[in-house]
């Protein structure tokens, strides 16, 4: 069968929805194709936090010295300057507007009085959606899509881009339950299929180190389809070898730990010997590497009730907390000794480590790892100790786009009718994506793609 829309969006994650909403707002007829039975992608299962420099929560908390320039510097540096400057510039200048759009137009609720300072950021600037997950974003984006009359087709897998004799992308060949469906696009196609973290063969092709010995935090739909489809019509790719592991994941399932977001409120990392070995707010790649260099290739995160009460990560991620307790991967203890004994960590060394942390918390200077957020005193229990391993999380590489989200060929020319946004693109995060920058990226460039295709 064949259907015609102005705009065909492939992938119903944060980027796909943002693109669809902008094109819909501009009066275009829009269809979103999603290969999984449900929408949301990795955006849904993420923590949903979003960096926006100089945002309203910063103001409420008295943080007045953040700027797009600082955000730009942090992001470029965080990616070893491999992100494209003109693209990162757009990210830093438009992320605040993207957050305000989510808040005012999409009606996403963010916590009014709490922010995270993710690794590599020089300021606390990540807005937190209520519930601390991407569910708040996807629920509201989907509601808004419904209001705009956007069609969503789940179980609909895009398989091939259709071009006319001039090379312009004019549609998508898709399939549902083994049946072929052709979607014609009057204005254009937007690729928003996410990354390739769940595609082990593709990971190995570009970076042999990230083989089957690593689990992944990603949804099973994260298989790089959009990259492959676009490459078939000569699209360029970049940064493919840069695959990020998230340092603190479930050692049994590979799933990201959101309970462990207490790290952004002061939780420390220790090894089996009971000592710290890295700055806890370092970049994800640095922490992951440091963990893999420890005995057993794992680490423990350690915090107390006082830290737990700041971000309330246990309350908001209660299901995960109970699961971890049941699996014996997280333990609540009255004393440091009790916590150490549960995982057979050297208790004497752990006590010494914690005395030092307490001293650094008092003086405000972490003489061992220079914790950029400032350490928090661990004098008082009860305590939490959680076992963690790194797991494949974000693929920084992907399609090359220009500042208007056009997909470019290997010769650097625009492919007419084809746009891309989100994790499927490879020009934003360089060697390493900073925490909270994925949502800023997918919303910002999703919106740009939607606005441009509608022109
Ligand atoms: P982003 O954060 O860039 O928006 P997500 O992972 O949140 O990326 O969303 C990407 C979505 O695209 C996922 O829901 C995924 O299942 C979907 N997807 C991936 N490949 C295809 C495909 N071939 N056809 C349709 N949908 C796809």
PDB file of N, CA, C and O and ligand atoms in Angstrom, residues 9-17 33-36 38-44 138 153 156-159 192-195 219-226 229 394 421-425 438-439 441-442, ligand 1:
ATOM      1  N   UNK A   9       8.610  11.218   9.402  1.00  0.00           N
ATOM      2  CA  UNK A   9       9.641  11.179  10.438  1.00  0.00           C
ATOM      3  C   UNK A   9       9.905   9.727  10.785  1.00  0.00           C
ATOM      4  O   UNK A   9       8.960   8.968  11.041  1.00  0.00           O
ATOM      5  N   UNK A  10      11.160   9.327  10.809  1.00  0.00           N
ATOM      6  CA  UNK A  10      11.497   7.943  11.158  1.00  0.00           C
ATOM      7  C   UNK A  10      12.076   7.909  12.568  1.00  0.00           C
ATOM      8  O   UNK A  10      13.147   8.453  12.834  1.00  0.00           O
ATOM      9  N   UNK A  11      11.340   7.275  13.492  1.00  0.00           N
ATOM     10  CA  UNK A  11      11.794   7.169  14.880  1.00  0.00           C
ATOM     11  C   UNK A  11      10.992   8.056  15.803  1.00  0.00           C
ATOM     12  O   UNK A  11      10.888   9.262  15.588  1.00  0.00           O
ATOM     13  N   UNK A  12      10.399   7.437  16.832  1.00  0.00           N
ATOM     14  CA  UNK A  12       9.554   8.187  17.773  1.00  0.00           C
ATOM     15  C   UNK A  12      10.232   8.358  19.119  1.00  0.00           C
ATOM     16  O   UNK A  12       9.700   7.991  20.174  1.00  0.00           O
ATOM     17  N   UNK A  13      11.457   8.894  19.106  1.00  0.00           N
ATOM     18  CA  UNK A  13      12.124   9.301  20.346  1.00  0.00           C
ATOM     19  C   UNK A  13      12.018  10.809  20.498  1.00  0.00           C
ATOM     20  O   UNK A  13      11.178  11.453  19.861  1.00  0.00           O
ATOM     21  N   UNK A  14      12.893  11.375  21.314  1.00  0.00           N
ATOM     22  CA  UNK A  14      12.839  12.813  21.551  1.00  0.00           C
ATOM     23  C   UNK A  14      13.045  13.635  20.287  1.00  0.00           C
ATOM     24  O   UNK A  14      12.349  14.642  20.062  1.00  0.00           O
ATOM     25  N   UNK A  15      13.966  13.214  19.432  1.00  0.00           N
ATOM     26  CA  UNK A  15      14.245  13.979  18.210  1.00  0.00           C
ATOM     27  C   UNK A  15      13.079  13.873  17.229  1.00  0.00           C
ATOM     28  O   UNK A  15      12.635  14.879  16.663  1.00  0.00           O
ATOM     29  N   UNK A  16      12.572  12.659  17.035  1.00  0.00           N
ATOM     30  CA  UNK A  16      11.468  12.458  16.092  1.00  0.00           C
ATOM     31  C   UNK A  16      10.224  13.238  16.502  1.00  0.00           C
ATOM     32  O   UNK A  16       9.591  13.910  15.669  1.00  0.00           O
ATOM     33  N   UNK A  17       9.884  13.174  17.775  1.00  0.00           N
ATOM     34  CA  UNK A  17       8.702  13.909  18.241  1.00  0.00           C
ATOM     35  C   UNK A  17       8.886  15.418  18.092  1.00  0.00           C
ATOM     36  O   UNK A  17       7.972  16.128  17.662  1.00  0.00           O
ATOM     37  N   UNK A  33       7.066   7.126  11.896  1.00  0.00           N
ATOM     38  CA  UNK A  33       7.185   5.669  11.802  1.00  0.00           C
ATOM     39  C   UNK A  33       8.059   5.169  12.951  1.00  0.00           C
ATOM     40  O   UNK A  33       9.186   5.645  13.126  1.00  0.00           O
ATOM     41  N   UNK A  34       7.560   4.224  13.717  1.00  0.00           N
ATOM     42  CA  UNK A  34       8.323   3.671  14.843  1.00  0.00           C
ATOM     43  C   UNK A  34       8.328   2.158  14.737  1.00  0.00           C
ATOM     44  O   UNK A  34       7.288   1.536  14.686  1.00  0.00           O
ATOM     45  N   UNK A  35       9.512   1.577  14.718  1.00  0.00           N
ATOM     46  CA  UNK A  35       9.575   0.135  14.490  1.00  0.00           C
ATOM     47  C   UNK A  35       9.194  -0.698  15.701  1.00  0.00           C
ATOM     48  O   UNK A  35       8.788  -1.846  15.566  1.00  0.00           O
ATOM     49  N   UNK A  36       9.335  -0.118  16.896  1.00  0.00           N
ATOM     50  CA  UNK A  36       9.006  -0.868  18.108  1.00  0.00           C
ATOM     51  C   UNK A  36       7.492  -0.797  18.368  1.00  0.00           C
ATOM     52  O   UNK A  36       6.802   0.054  17.822  1.00  0.00           O
ATOM     53  N   UNK A  38       6.109   0.282  20.959  1.00  0.00           N
ATOM     54  CA  UNK A  38       5.781   1.491  21.721  1.00  0.00           C
ATOM     55  C   UNK A  38       6.739   2.620  21.337  1.00  0.00           C
ATOM     56  O   UNK A  38       7.844   2.362  20.861  1.00  0.00           O
ATOM     57  N   UNK A  39       6.305   3.843  21.582  1.00  0.00           N
ATOM     58  CA  UNK A  39       7.145   5.004  21.251  1.00  0.00           C
ATOM     59  C   UNK A  39       8.115   5.310  22.399  1.00  0.00           C
ATOM     60  O   UNK A  39       7.986   4.761  23.484  1.00  0.00           O
ATOM     61  N   UNK A  40       9.076   6.174  22.128  1.00  0.00           N
ATOM     62  CA  UNK A  40       9.910   6.700  23.210  1.00  0.00           C
ATOM     63  C   UNK A  40      11.402   6.478  23.071  1.00  0.00           C
ATOM     64  O   UNK A  40      12.197   7.308  23.487  1.00  0.00           O
ATOM     65  N   UNK A  41      11.806   5.329  22.530  1.00  0.00           N
ATOM     66  CA  UNK A  41      13.233   5.057  22.330  1.00  0.00           C
ATOM     67  C   UNK A  41      14.041   5.205  23.602  1.00  0.00           C
ATOM     68  O   UNK A  41      13.536   4.983  24.710  1.00  0.00           O
ATOM     69  N   UNK A  42      15.296   5.565  23.435  1.00  0.00           N
ATOM     70  CA  UNK A  42      16.153   5.759  24.607  1.00  0.00           C
ATOM     71  C   UNK A  42      15.780   7.017  25.379  1.00  0.00           C
ATOM     72  O   UNK A  42      16.082   7.135  26.564  1.00  0.00           O
ATOM     73  N   UNK A  43      15.129   7.952  24.688  1.00  0.00           N
ATOM     74  CA  UNK A  43      14.696   9.166  25.385  1.00  0.00           C
ATOM     75  C   UNK A  43      13.785   8.787  26.557  1.00  0.00           C
ATOM     76  O   UNK A  43      13.921   9.325  27.660  1.00  0.00           O
ATOM     77  N   UNK A  44      12.905   7.837  26.319  1.00  0.00           N
ATOM     78  CA  UNK A  44      11.939   7.417  27.343  1.00  0.00           C
ATOM     79  C   UNK A  44      12.635   6.840  28.568  1.00  0.00           C
ATOM     80  O   UNK A  44      12.273   7.151  29.702  1.00  0.00           O
ATOM     81  N   UNK A 138       8.331  12.169  27.001  1.00  0.00           N
ATOM     82  CA  UNK A 138       7.657  11.423  25.936  1.00  0.00           C
ATOM     83  C   UNK A 138       6.132  11.479  26.106  1.00  0.00           C
ATOM     84  O   UNK A 138       5.393  11.656  25.124  1.00  0.00           O
ATOM     85  N   UNK A 153       2.679   5.639  13.619  1.00  0.00           N
ATOM     86  CA  UNK A 153       2.559   4.224  13.253  1.00  0.00           C
ATOM     87  C   UNK A 153       3.617   3.427  13.999  1.00  0.00           C
ATOM     88  O   UNK A 153       4.808   3.540  13.682  1.00  0.00           O
ATOM     89  N   UNK A 156       6.185  -0.228  12.759  1.00  0.00           N
ATOM     90  CA  UNK A 156       6.399   0.153  11.356  1.00  0.00           C
ATOM     91  C   UNK A 156       7.880   0.453  11.166  1.00  0.00           C
ATOM     92  O   UNK A 156       8.373   1.487  11.599  1.00  0.00           O
ATOM     93  N   UNK A 157       8.573  -0.479  10.546  1.00  0.00           N
ATOM     94  CA  UNK A 157      10.022  -0.357  10.422  1.00  0.00           C
ATOM     95  C   UNK A 157      10.418   0.240   9.074  1.00  0.00           C
ATOM     96  O   UNK A 157      10.113  -0.327   8.018  1.00  0.00           O
ATOM     97  N   UNK A 158      11.070   1.382   9.123  1.00  0.00           N
ATOM     98  CA  UNK A 158      11.593   1.976   7.889  1.00  0.00           C
ATOM     99  C   UNK A 158      12.764   1.141   7.412  1.00  0.00           C
ATOM    100  O   UNK A 158      13.638   0.777   8.210  1.00  0.00           O
ATOM    101  N   UNK A 159      12.797   0.842   6.109  1.00  0.00           N
ATOM    102  CA  UNK A 159      13.860  -0.030   5.596  1.00  0.00           C
ATOM    103  C   UNK A 159      14.714   0.596   4.519  1.00  0.00           C
ATOM    104  O   UNK A 159      15.871   0.246   4.363  1.00  0.00           O
ATOM    105  N   UNK A 192      15.392  10.100  12.490  1.00  0.00           N
ATOM    106  CA  UNK A 192      15.535  10.300  13.940  1.00  0.00           C
ATOM    107  C   UNK A 192      15.529   8.947  14.640  1.00  0.00           C
ATOM    108  O   UNK A 192      14.793   8.710  15.585  1.00  0.00           O
ATOM    109  N   UNK A 193      16.358   8.050  14.111  1.00  0.00           N
ATOM    110  CA  UNK A 193      16.338   6.652  14.533  1.00  0.00           C
ATOM    111  C   UNK A 193      17.255   6.336  15.707  1.00  0.00           C
ATOM    112  O   UNK A 193      17.378   5.178  16.096  1.00  0.00           O
ATOM    113  N   UNK A 194      17.918   7.339  16.273  1.00  0.00           N
ATOM    114  CA  UNK A 194      18.774   7.079  17.428  1.00  0.00           C
ATOM    115  C   UNK A 194      20.104   6.443  17.045  1.00  0.00           C
ATOM    116  O   UNK A 194      20.497   6.432  15.882  1.00  0.00           O
ATOM    117  N   UNK A 195      20.790   5.905  18.043  1.00  0.00           N
ATOM    118  CA  UNK A 195      22.145   5.396  17.850  1.00  0.00           C
ATOM    119  C   UNK A 195      22.210   3.922  17.499  1.00  0.00           C
ATOM    120  O   UNK A 195      21.235   3.352  16.996  1.00  0.00           O
ATOM    121  N   UNK A 219      17.694   0.636  24.414  1.00  0.00           N
ATOM    122  CA  UNK A 219      16.536  -0.166  24.001  1.00  0.00           C
ATOM    123  C   UNK A 219      16.968  -1.052  22.821  1.00  0.00           C
ATOM    124  O   UNK A 219      17.899  -0.706  22.093  1.00  0.00           O
ATOM    125  N   UNK A 220      16.275  -2.187  22.621  1.00  0.00           N
ATOM    126  CA  UNK A 220      16.683  -3.090  21.530  1.00  0.00           C
ATOM    127  C   UNK A 220      16.551  -2.457  20.149  1.00  0.00           C
ATOM    128  O   UNK A 220      17.172  -2.931  19.191  1.00  0.00           O
ATOM    129  N   UNK A 221      15.785  -1.368  20.035  1.00  0.00           N
ATOM    130  CA  UNK A 221      15.612  -0.719  18.730  1.00  0.00           C
ATOM    131  C   UNK A 221      16.799   0.114  18.292  1.00  0.00           C
ATOM    132  O   UNK A 221      16.826   0.629  17.160  1.00  0.00           O
ATOM    133  N   UNK A 222      17.806   0.224  19.154  1.00  0.00           N
ATOM    134  CA  UNK A 222      18.934   1.122  18.905  1.00  0.00           C
ATOM    135  C   UNK A 222      19.991   0.422  18.059  1.00  0.00           C
ATOM    136  O   UNK A 222      21.064   0.077  18.538  1.00  0.00           O
ATOM    137  N   UNK A 223      19.686   0.200  16.772  1.00  0.00           N
ATOM    138  CA  UNK A 223      20.549  -0.642  15.949  1.00  0.00           C
ATOM    139  C   UNK A 223      21.157   0.082  14.746  1.00  0.00           C
ATOM    140  O   UNK A 223      21.633  -0.570  13.814  1.00  0.00           O
ATOM    141  N   UNK A 224      21.097   1.403  14.739  1.00  0.00           N
ATOM    142  CA  UNK A 224      21.805   2.151  13.699  1.00  0.00           C
ATOM    143  C   UNK A 224      21.144   2.134  12.329  1.00  0.00           C
ATOM    144  O   UNK A 224      21.792   2.477  11.332  1.00  0.00           O
ATOM    145  N   UNK A 225      19.873   1.768  12.262  1.00  0.00           N
ATOM    146  CA  UNK A 225      19.194   1.646  10.954  1.00  0.00           C
ATOM    147  C   UNK A 225      19.302   2.915  10.110  1.00  0.00           C
ATOM    148  O   UNK A 225      19.517   2.854   8.900  1.00  0.00           O
ATOM    149  N   UNK A 226      19.131   4.050  10.759  1.00  0.00           N
ATOM    150  CA  UNK A 226      19.109   5.324  10.020  1.00  0.00           C
ATOM    151  C   UNK A 226      20.447   5.627   9.384  1.00  0.00           C
ATOM    152  O   UNK A 226      20.519   6.210   8.290  1.00  0.00           O
ATOM    153  N   UNK A 229      20.661   3.212   6.332  1.00  0.00           N
ATOM    154  CA  UNK A 229      19.761   3.643   5.241  1.00  0.00           C
ATOM    155  C   UNK A 229      20.305   4.876   4.516  1.00  0.00           C
ATOM    156  O   UNK A 229      20.239   4.976   3.293  1.00  0.00           O
ATOM    157  N   UNK A 394      25.918   5.597  24.759  1.00  0.00           N
ATOM    158  CA  UNK A 394      25.621   6.566  23.699  1.00  0.00           C
ATOM    159  C   UNK A 394      26.645   6.403  22.587  1.00  0.00           C
ATOM    160  O   UNK A 394      27.836   6.296  22.849  1.00  0.00           O
ATOM    161  N   UNK A 421      18.314  14.275  12.943  1.00  0.00           N
ATOM    162  CA  UNK A 421      18.485  14.899  14.253  1.00  0.00           C
ATOM    163  C   UNK A 421      18.587  13.832  15.330  1.00  0.00           C
ATOM    164  O   UNK A 421      18.041  12.744  15.193  1.00  0.00           O
ATOM    165  N   UNK A 422      19.293  14.178  16.402  1.00  0.00           N
ATOM    166  CA  UNK A 422      19.391  13.293  17.557  1.00  0.00           C
ATOM    167  C   UNK A 422      20.598  12.373  17.488  1.00  0.00           C
ATOM    168  O   UNK A 422      21.579  12.665  16.802  1.00  0.00           O
ATOM    169  N   UNK A 423      20.490  11.258  18.180  1.00  0.00           N
ATOM    170  CA  UNK A 423      21.651  10.369  18.319  1.00  0.00           C
ATOM    171  C   UNK A 423      22.112   9.784  16.985  1.00  0.00           C
ATOM    172  O   UNK A 423      23.244   9.323  16.861  1.00  0.00           O
ATOM    173  N   UNK A 424      21.257   9.794  15.973  1.00  0.00           N
ATOM    174  CA  UNK A 424      21.648   9.283  14.650  1.00  0.00           C
ATOM    175  C   UNK A 424      22.715  10.167  13.997  1.00  0.00           C
ATOM    176  O   UNK A 424      23.402   9.739  13.084  1.00  0.00           O
ATOM    177  N   UNK A 425      22.871  11.391  14.477  1.00  0.00           N
ATOM    178  CA  UNK A 425      23.870  12.294  13.908  1.00  0.00           C
ATOM    179  C   UNK A 425      25.188  12.181  14.676  1.00  0.00           C
ATOM    180  O   UNK A 425      25.205  11.730  15.820  1.00  0.00           O
ATOM    181  N   UNK A 438      22.265  15.002  25.770  1.00  0.00           N
ATOM    182  CA  UNK A 438      21.523  14.282  24.739  1.00  0.00           C
ATOM    183  C   UNK A 438      20.142  14.900  24.560  1.00  0.00           C
ATOM    184  O   UNK A 438      19.706  15.156  23.435  1.00  0.00           O
ATOM    185  N   UNK A 439      19.466  15.181  25.660  1.00  0.00           N
ATOM    186  CA  UNK A 439      18.120  15.757  25.535  1.00  0.00           C
ATOM    187  C   UNK A 439      18.209  17.148  24.912  1.00  0.00           C
ATOM    188  O   UNK A 439      17.428  17.494  24.023  1.00  0.00           O
ATOM    189  N   UNK A 441      20.373  18.122  22.811  1.00  0.00           N
ATOM    190  CA  UNK A 441      20.657  17.865  21.391  1.00  0.00           C
ATOM    191  C   UNK A 441      19.386  17.423  20.652  1.00  0.00           C
ATOM    192  O   UNK A 441      19.003  18.019  19.627  1.00  0.00           O
ATOM    193  N   UNK A 442      18.720  16.399  21.161  1.00  0.00           N
ATOM    194  CA  UNK A 442      17.605  15.825  20.383  1.00  0.00           C
ATOM    195  C   UNK A 442      16.445  16.809  20.244  1.00  0.00           C
ATOM    196  O   UNK A 442      15.818  16.892  19.181  1.00  0.00           O
TER     197      UNK A 442
HETATM  198  P1  LIG B   1      16.822  10.217  19.923  1.00  0.00           P
HETATM  199  O1  LIG B   1      17.210  10.431  21.346  1.00  0.00           O
HETATM  200  O2  LIG B   1      17.864  10.599  18.963  1.00  0.00           O
HETATM  201  O3  LIG B   1      15.475  10.769  19.630  1.00  0.00           O
HETATM  202  P2  LIG B   1      15.760   7.607  20.596  1.00  0.00           P
HETATM  203  O4  LIG B   1      16.548   6.389  20.903  1.00  0.00           O
HETATM  204  O5  LIG B   1      15.084   8.282  21.733  1.00  0.00           O
HETATM  205  O6  LIG B   1      16.716   8.611  19.787  1.00  0.00           O
HETATM  206  O7  LIG B   1      14.638   7.274  19.515  1.00  0.00           O
HETATM  207  C1  LIG B   1      14.895   6.620  18.299  1.00  0.00           C
HETATM  208  C2  LIG B   1      13.678   5.816  17.903  1.00  0.00           C
HETATM  209  O8  LIG B   1      13.802   5.373  16.554  1.00  0.00           O
HETATM  210  C3  LIG B   1      13.480   4.566  18.759  1.00  0.00           C
HETATM  211  O9  LIG B   1      12.181   4.557  19.289  1.00  0.00           O
HETATM  212  C4  LIG B   1      13.713   3.426  17.760  1.00  0.00           C
HETATM  213  O10 LIG B   1      12.965   2.256  18.045  1.00  0.00           O
HETATM  214  C5  LIG B   1      13.284   4.061  16.450  1.00  0.00           C
HETATM  215  N1  LIG B   1      13.818   3.398  15.246  1.00  0.00           N
HETATM  216  C6  LIG B   1      15.078   2.934  15.053  1.00  0.00           C
HETATM  217  N2  LIG B   1      15.211   2.384  13.833  1.00  0.00           N
HETATM  218  C7  LIG B   1      14.009   2.504  13.216  1.00  0.00           C
HETATM  219  C8  LIG B   1      13.492   2.114  11.934  1.00  0.00           C
HETATM  220  N3  LIG B   1      14.240   1.475  11.046  1.00  0.00           N
HETATM  221  N4  LIG B   1      12.199   2.399  11.649  1.00  0.00           N
HETATM  222  C9  LIG B   1      11.413   3.026  12.547  1.00  0.00           C
HETATM  223  N5  LIG B   1      11.836   3.400  13.772  1.00  0.00           N
HETATM  224  C10 LIG B   1      13.112   3.152  14.113  1.00  0.00           C
END
